[in-house]
Short mmCIF file of C-alpha atoms in Angstrom, two decimals:
data_model
loop_
_atom_site.label_atom_id
_atom_site.label_comp_id
_atom_site.label_asym_id
_atom_site.label_seq_id
_atom_site.Cartn_x
_atom_site.Cartn_y
_atom_site.Cartn_z
CA MET D 1 0.12 0.02 0.10
CA ARG D 2 1.42 3.48 -0.85
CA LYS D 3 2.01 5.73 1.77
CA PRO D 4 0.66 9.36 1.05
CA GLY D 5 3.40 11.91 1.50
CA PRO D 6 3.88 15.57 0.81
CA GLN D 7 3.70 16.77 -2.85
CA LYS D 8 5.00 19.83 -4.63
CA ALA D 9 2.68 21.71 -6.71
CA ILE D 10 3.88 20.62 -9.85
CA ASP D 11 5.93 17.43 -8.67
CA TRP D 12 5.38 15.44 -12.10
CA LYS D 13 7.89 17.67 -13.85
CA ASP D 14 10.47 15.93 -11.87
CA GLY D 15 9.47 12.61 -13.46
CA LYS D 16 11.26 10.87 -16.13
CA LYS D 17 9.90 11.45 -19.56
CA HIS D 18 9.28 8.64 -21.89
CA LYS D 19 8.62 8.25 -25.74
CA TYR D 20 5.02 7.62 -26.04
CA SER D 21 4.41 7.42 -29.68
CA ARG D 22 5.69 7.71 -33.11
CA PRO D 23 7.48 11.11 -33.82
CA SER D 24 4.49 12.20 -36.20
CA GLU D 25 1.97 11.85 -33.05
CA SER D 26 4.25 13.42 -30.58
CA PRO D 27 3.14 16.52 -28.23
CA SER D 28 0.35 18.91 -29.40
CA GLN D 29 0.92 22.69 -30.13
CA TYR D 30 -0.73 23.15 -26.76
CA GLN D 31 1.97 21.19 -24.80
CA GLY D 32 4.21 23.38 -22.93
CA HIS D 33 2.44 26.53 -23.43
CA PHE D 34 -0.59 26.12 -20.90
CA THR D 35 1.18 27.10 -17.54
CA TRP D 36 -0.36 25.28 -14.49
CA GLU D 37 2.02 27.19 -12.35
CA LYS D 38 0.54 30.35 -13.35
CA TYR D 39 -2.99 29.17 -13.46
CA LEU D 40 -2.65 27.45 -9.99
CA LYS D 41 -1.16 30.97 -8.62
CA GLU D 42 -4.04 33.26 -10.12
CA THR D 43 -6.87 31.02 -9.13
CA CYS D 44 -5.33 30.22 -5.60
CA ALA D 45 -5.93 26.65 -6.31
CA ILE D 46 -4.18 23.37 -4.95
CA PRO D 47 -3.13 20.30 -7.03
CA ALA D 48 -4.41 17.16 -5.79
CA PRO D 49 -1.44 15.11 -4.75
CA ALA D 50 -0.25 12.24 -6.58
CA HIS D 51 -1.10 9.73 -3.94
CA CYS D 52 -4.78 10.48 -4.53
CA PHE D 53 -4.74 8.77 -7.98
CA LYS D 54 -4.77 5.19 -9.12
CA GLN D 55 -1.79 6.13 -11.59
CA SER D 56 1.61 5.28 -11.74
CA TYR D 57 3.99 7.82 -10.21
CA THR D 58 6.30 7.51 -13.23
CA PRO D 59 3.99 7.19 -16.43
CA PRO D 60 4.47 4.05 -18.45
CA ALA D 61 5.89 4.04 -21.74
CA ASN D 62 3.72 3.54 -24.70
CA GLU D 63 5.32 1.19 -27.11
CA PHE D 64 2.33 0.29 -29.09
CA LYS D 65 1.86 0.79 -32.73
CA ILE D 66 -1.05 1.45 -34.88
CA SER D 67 -2.87 -2.02 -36.20
CA MET D 68 -1.40 -4.05 -33.36
CA LYS D 69 -3.80 -6.57 -32.07
CA LEU D 70 -4.65 -7.27 -28.33
CA GLU D 71 -7.52 -8.65 -25.97
CA ALA D 72 -9.72 -6.12 -24.46
CA GLN D 73 -12.82 -6.11 -22.27
CA ASP D 74 -15.79 -4.98 -24.20
CA PRO D 75 -16.75 -1.65 -22.61
CA ARG D 76 -20.38 -2.28 -23.27
CA ASN D 77 -20.30 -5.44 -22.08
CA THR D 78 -17.57 -6.10 -19.57
CA THR D 79 -18.17 -9.80 -19.07
CA SER D 80 -16.77 -10.31 -22.74
CA THR D 81 -13.14 -10.32 -23.66
CA CYS D 82 -12.75 -9.50 -27.27
CA ILE D 83 -9.93 -8.96 -29.94
CA ALA D 84 -9.08 -5.16 -30.35
CA THR D 85 -7.03 -3.51 -32.86
CA VAL D 86 -4.97 -0.22 -31.91
CA VAL D 87 -6.49 2.63 -34.05
CA GLY D 88 -4.84 5.67 -32.35
CA LEU D 89 -2.11 6.52 -29.80
CA THR D 90 -1.61 9.50 -27.59
CA GLY D 91 0.56 10.05 -24.41
CA ALA D 92 -0.08 6.75 -22.47
CA ARG D 93 -3.34 5.94 -23.85
CA LEU D 94 -4.59 3.59 -26.83
CA ARG D 95 -7.63 4.20 -28.93
CA LEU D 96 -9.01 0.73 -29.48
CA ARG D 97 -11.65 -0.79 -32.01
CA LEU D 98 -13.08 -3.95 -31.35
CA ASP D 99 -12.90 -6.29 -34.36
CA GLY D 100 -16.19 -6.85 -35.70
CA SER D 101 -17.47 -3.57 -34.45
CA ASP D 102 -17.62 -0.15 -36.09
CA ASN D 103 -15.80 3.28 -35.59
CA LYS D 104 -18.67 4.52 -33.50
CA ASN D 105 -17.72 2.39 -30.46
CA ASP D 106 -13.98 3.04 -30.42
CA PHE D 107 -12.87 3.63 -26.73
CA TRP D 108 -9.47 4.73 -25.15
CA ARG D 109 -7.37 2.87 -22.50
CA LEU D 110 -4.15 3.46 -20.52
CA VAL D 111 -1.18 1.22 -21.51
CA ASP D 112 -1.03 -0.05 -17.87
CA SER D 113 -4.97 -0.98 -17.85
CA ALA D 114 -5.83 -4.48 -16.56
CA GLU D 115 -8.67 -4.24 -19.18
CA ILE D 116 -6.08 -4.92 -22.12
CA GLN D 117 -3.96 -8.22 -22.33
CA PRO D 118 -1.88 -9.94 -25.07
CA ILE D 119 -3.52 -12.24 -27.34
CA GLY D 120 -3.63 -15.69 -25.90
CA ASN D 121 -4.38 -14.48 -22.55
CA CYS D 122 -7.85 -15.26 -22.23
CA GLU D 123 -7.27 -18.95 -23.61
CA LYS D 124 -4.56 -19.41 -21.25
CA ASN D 125 -6.93 -18.46 -18.34
CA GLY D 126 -9.77 -20.98 -19.47
CA GLY D 127 -11.72 -18.43 -21.06
CA MET D 128 -13.16 -17.77 -24.68
CA LEU D 129 -12.76 -14.78 -26.81
CA GLN D 130 -16.43 -13.41 -27.60
CA PRO D 131 -17.79 -11.38 -30.40
CA PRO D 132 -18.13 -7.57 -29.30
CA LEU D 133 -21.81 -6.61 -28.59
CA GLY D 134 -23.38 -5.29 -31.80
CA PHE D 135 -21.23 -7.96 -33.94
CA ARG D 136 -21.96 -6.89 -37.52
CA LEU D 137 -22.25 -10.46 -38.66
CA ASN D 138 -24.14 -13.58 -37.76
CA ALA D 139 -23.16 -14.87 -34.51
CA SER D 140 -22.43 -18.29 -36.20
CA SER D 141 -19.81 -16.70 -38.40
CA TRP D 142 -17.55 -15.56 -35.18
CA PRO D 143 -15.01 -18.52 -35.17
CA MET D 144 -14.20 -17.95 -38.98
CA PHE D 145 -13.88 -14.25 -38.41
CA LEU D 146 -11.97 -14.75 -35.45
CA LEU D 147 -9.54 -17.01 -37.64
CA LYS D 148 -9.43 -14.35 -40.26
CA THR D 149 -8.78 -11.22 -38.32
CA LEU D 150 -5.78 -12.99 -36.42
CA ASN D 151 -4.26 -14.54 -39.60
CA GLY D 152 -1.06 -12.55 -40.42
CA ALA D 153 -1.83 -9.93 -37.86
CA GLU D 154 0.79 -8.01 -35.82
CA MET D 155 0.35 -9.14 -32.01
CA ALA D 156 1.15 -6.72 -29.48
CA PRO D 157 4.02 -8.17 -27.68
CA VAL D 158 3.94 -9.36 -24.01
CA ARG D 159 6.61 -6.92 -23.08
CA ILE D 160 4.98 -3.61 -23.88
CA PHE D 161 2.02 -4.36 -21.51
CA HIS D 162 2.38 -2.77 -17.99
CA LYS D 163 0.88 -4.11 -14.64
CA GLU D 164 -2.05 -1.82 -13.52
CA PRO D 165 -0.92 0.32 -10.63
CA PRO D 166 -2.74 -0.17 -7.02
CA SER D 167 -5.76 1.71 -5.88
CA PRO D 168 -5.16 4.36 -3.05
CA SER D 169 -6.04 3.15 0.22
CA GLN D 170 -9.02 5.69 0.50
CA ASN D 171 -10.42 8.63 -1.24
CA PHE D 172 -8.03 11.44 -0.50
CA PHE D 173 -9.53 13.94 -2.69
CA LYS D 174 -10.82 17.35 -1.21
CA THR D 175 -13.40 19.83 -2.88
CA GLY D 176 -11.28 22.55 -4.72
CA MET D 177 -8.31 20.35 -5.53
CA LYS D 178 -7.10 20.84 -9.22
CA LEU D 179 -6.27 17.83 -11.67
CA GLU D 180 -6.10 16.76 -15.32
CA ALA D 181 -9.06 14.69 -16.35
CA VAL D 182 -10.47 12.78 -19.41
CA ASP D 183 -13.66 14.63 -21.12
CA ARG D 184 -15.68 11.52 -21.35
CA LYS D 185 -17.89 13.08 -24.05
CA ASN D 186 -14.91 13.62 -26.30
CA PRO D 187 -12.39 11.26 -24.75
CA HIS D 188 -9.41 11.95 -26.73
CA PHE D 189 -9.27 15.30 -24.84
CA ILE D 190 -7.57 15.69 -21.49
CA CYS D 191 -8.57 19.10 -19.63
CA PRO D 192 -7.91 21.09 -16.42
CA ALA D 193 -10.38 20.15 -13.94
CA THR D 194 -11.49 20.66 -10.43
CA ILE D 195 -12.84 18.27 -7.62
CA GLY D 196 -16.55 19.78 -7.23
CA GLU D 197 -17.80 17.60 -4.57
CA VAL D 198 -16.69 14.36 -2.57
CA ARG D 199 -19.08 11.93 -1.67
CA GLY D 200 -18.05 8.68 -0.05
CA SER D 201 -15.82 6.76 -2.76
CA GLU D 202 -17.03 9.07 -5.74
CA VAL D 203 -15.91 12.67 -6.62
CA LEU D 204 -17.51 14.96 -9.21
CA ILE D 205 -15.31 16.14 -11.89
CA THR D 206 -15.94 19.57 -13.20
CA PHE D 207 -14.04 21.13 -16.16
CA ASP D 208 -12.85 24.53 -15.79
CA GLY D 209 -14.70 26.88 -17.58
CA TRP D 210 -17.10 24.67 -19.47
CA ARG D 211 -20.27 25.75 -16.98
CA GLY D 212 -21.08 22.05 -16.14
CA ALA D 213 -21.84 20.70 -19.63
CA PHE D 214 -19.20 17.98 -19.39
CA ASP D 215 -19.07 17.22 -15.56
CA TYR D 216 -19.41 13.74 -14.46
CA TRP D 217 -18.96 11.65 -11.24
CA CYS D 218 -16.40 9.03 -10.95
CA ARG D 219 -14.76 6.73 -8.35
CA TYR D 220 -11.79 8.14 -6.54
CA ASP D 221 -9.63 5.59 -8.22
CA SER D 222 -10.80 6.11 -11.73
CA ARG D 223 -8.30 5.72 -14.63
CA ASP D 224 -9.80 8.86 -16.13
CA ILE D 225 -8.21 11.19 -13.82
CA PHE D 226 -4.53 12.33 -13.41
CA PRO D 227 -2.17 14.54 -11.22
CA VAL D 228 -1.50 18.09 -12.46
CA GLY D 229 1.57 17.79 -14.83
CA TRP D 230 0.68 14.28 -16.22
CA CYS D 231 0.27 15.49 -19.67
CA SER D 232 3.52 17.55 -19.68
CA LEU D 233 5.35 13.98 -18.93
CA THR D 234 3.30 11.88 -21.39
CA GLY D 235 2.76 14.17 -24.48
CA ASP D 236 -0.59 13.95 -24.44
CA ASN D 237 -3.00 16.85 -25.57
CA LEU D 238 -3.93 18.99 -22.39
CA GLN D 239 -6.62 21.43 -23.63
CA PRO D 240 -6.61 24.92 -21.92
CA PRO D 241 -9.44 25.70 -19.84
CA GLY D 242 -12.88 26.30 -21.73
CA THR D 243 -13.51 30.07 -20.97
CA LYS D 244 -13.04 32.79 -23.08
CA GLY D 245 -10.18 35.02 -21.79
CA SER D 246 -8.41 31.93 -20.67
CA ASP D 247 -5.42 32.71 -22.84
CA ARG D 248 -4.07 34.73 -19.76
CA TYR D 249 -3.01 31.34 -18.73
CA LEU D 250 -1.17 30.48 -22.06
CA GLY D 251 2.40 31.29 -22.93
CA PRO D 252 3.07 33.95 -25.41
CA ARG D 253 3.65 31.54 -27.97
CA ASP D 254 0.48 29.78 -27.65
CA VAL D 255 -2.38 29.97 -30.72
CA SER D 256 -4.44 27.34 -31.79
CA ARG D 257 -3.03 24.25 -33.29
CA LEU D 258 -5.23 24.68 -36.18
CA SER D 259 -4.29 28.34 -37.05
CA GLY D 260 -2.39 29.08 -40.51
CA ARG D 261 -3.11 25.38 -41.58
CA ASP D 262 -5.37 24.37 -44.66
CA PRO D 263 -8.60 23.39 -43.63
CA SER D 264 -9.08 21.00 -46.08
CA SER D 265 -6.17 19.03 -44.55
CA TRP D 266 -7.70 18.77 -41.23
CA SER D 267 -8.49 15.39 -39.68
CA VAL D 268 -11.84 14.46 -38.18
CA GLU D 269 -10.72 15.16 -34.80
CA GLU D 270 -9.20 18.59 -35.65
CA VAL D 271 -12.59 19.47 -37.16
CA MET D 272 -13.90 18.54 -33.37
CA GLN D 273 -11.17 20.81 -32.04
CA PHE D 274 -12.42 23.62 -34.67
CA ILE D 275 -16.01 23.09 -33.45
CA ARG D 276 -15.14 23.73 -29.70
CA GLU D 277 -12.91 26.58 -30.28
CA SER D 278 -15.46 28.42 -32.51
CA ASP D 279 -17.88 28.35 -29.77
CA PRO D 280 -18.12 26.56 -26.36
CA GLN D 281 -21.84 26.15 -26.80
CA LEU D 282 -21.20 24.06 -29.70
CA GLY D 283 -18.78 21.84 -27.78
CA PRO D 284 -21.73 19.02 -27.22
CA HIS D 285 -22.44 18.65 -30.99
CA ALA D 286 -18.48 18.13 -31.85
CA ASP D 287 -18.70 14.07 -31.15
CA LEU D 288 -21.29 14.10 -34.23
CA PHE D 289 -18.61 14.89 -36.56
CA ARG D 290 -16.54 11.87 -35.78
CA LYS D 291 -19.77 9.61 -35.87
CA HIS D 292 -20.42 11.06 -39.49
CA GLU D 293 -16.51 11.06 -40.33
CA ILE D 294 -16.58 14.91 -41.27
CA ASP D 295 -12.93 15.83 -41.96
CA GLY D 296 -11.59 19.03 -43.21
CA LYS D 297 -12.69 18.73 -46.88
CA ALA D 298 -16.18 17.45 -45.83
CA LEU D 299 -16.45 20.22 -43.31
CA LEU D 300 -16.11 22.97 -46.25
CA LEU D 301 -18.93 21.16 -48.10
CA LEU D 302 -21.38 21.22 -45.25
CA ARG D 303 -24.69 23.26 -45.42
CA SER D 304 -27.16 23.92 -42.68
CA ASP D 305 -29.69 22.01 -44.35
CA MET D 306 -27.27 18.88 -44.42
CA MET D 307 -26.55 19.19 -40.90
CA MET D 308 -30.14 19.16 -40.06
CA LYS D 309 -31.29 16.51 -42.33
CA TYR D 310 -28.39 14.18 -41.87
CA MET D 311 -26.81 14.79 -38.66
CA GLY D 312 -29.83 15.57 -36.58
CA LEU D 313 -28.88 19.08 -35.50
CA LYS D 314 -31.51 21.71 -34.60
CA LEU D 315 -31.63 24.93 -36.52
CA GLY D 316 -29.92 27.00 -34.14
CA PRO D 317 -26.63 24.96 -33.69
CA ALA D 318 -26.83 24.50 -37.43
CA LEU D 319 -26.83 28.12 -38.35
CA LYS D 320 -24.09 28.91 -35.91
CA LEU D 321 -21.99 26.15 -37.41
CA THR D 322 -22.81 27.54 -40.92
CA TYR D 323 -21.57 30.83 -39.64
CA HIS D 324 -18.26 29.59 -38.52
CA ILE D 325 -17.69 27.44 -41.56
CA ASP D 326 -18.26 30.61 -43.81
CA LYS D 327 -15.62 32.63 -41.56
CA LEU D 328 -13.27 29.66 -42.09
CA LYS D 329 -13.70 29.68 -45.86
CA GLN D 330 -12.94 33.44 -45.92
CA GLY D 331 -9.99 32.78 -43.77
CA LYS D 332 -11.05 34.51 -40.56
CA PHE D 333 -10.61 31.72 -38.15
#
């Protein structure tokens, strides 16, 4: 059991930095520009000490590669173990897609999660691999599908998996403490957050500057919450607070990572970033753009009637989005 000890305000900067992904996927434009130290000072806030979290004191190295296969619990049916493929990497996290599922149900796991294991682990422990919930083919075709999906595939080697860290002995969080947390509505984002309330083994995660739209309750040992400074060690994307005017906490070089780039070259996730940066009230609609695979080229072709008919948006948000897309076309973003 780990013993709680005194923590410096940003003690994670003292840790060893690993290589977490291939160079093309290394730290975002925000990385190193949002300054926790200044933010904590100006908000008179205290960071949650590292012993509050179920995270490794030194973040684990991410040696996974895109397209590697592994076994993972189905997040929608946790009694099932399925085959998953790595479809994205960021910091110490993996974006996974269950084989036989579609891209609407992708999910993220830390590389030291107990919910991911090497291929063969399930059979070794007397279990059977199962099709994911919502398997697109007939259930009777699962055995043949399994053979085909694993044939010639690159299996993630055992050595790159990590043991999950132990849980803290109790809930040490206190209301008002600062931390970094996964935005569960847009889980590729990690954002500055505050402990809004503590209730038994549960804590309320409130995102700074987002007026409750993205808040959620979770257990104190959730793997979706991290100490201040985690992203600076792992190279993951730490978004700045969501309020307008929050640029006072950004370094002088900080600009949107999209500025100056041709919008037609944007990925789906960069389009989602554009939506959230354009108007915080449109943030909850950003995930629709992933669902419909809207990248930069598709974004420039969107009209309000298309967004209402095919994406299910109401008139108000559709008109706002059209306004921002028109500004983008005029080069005013």
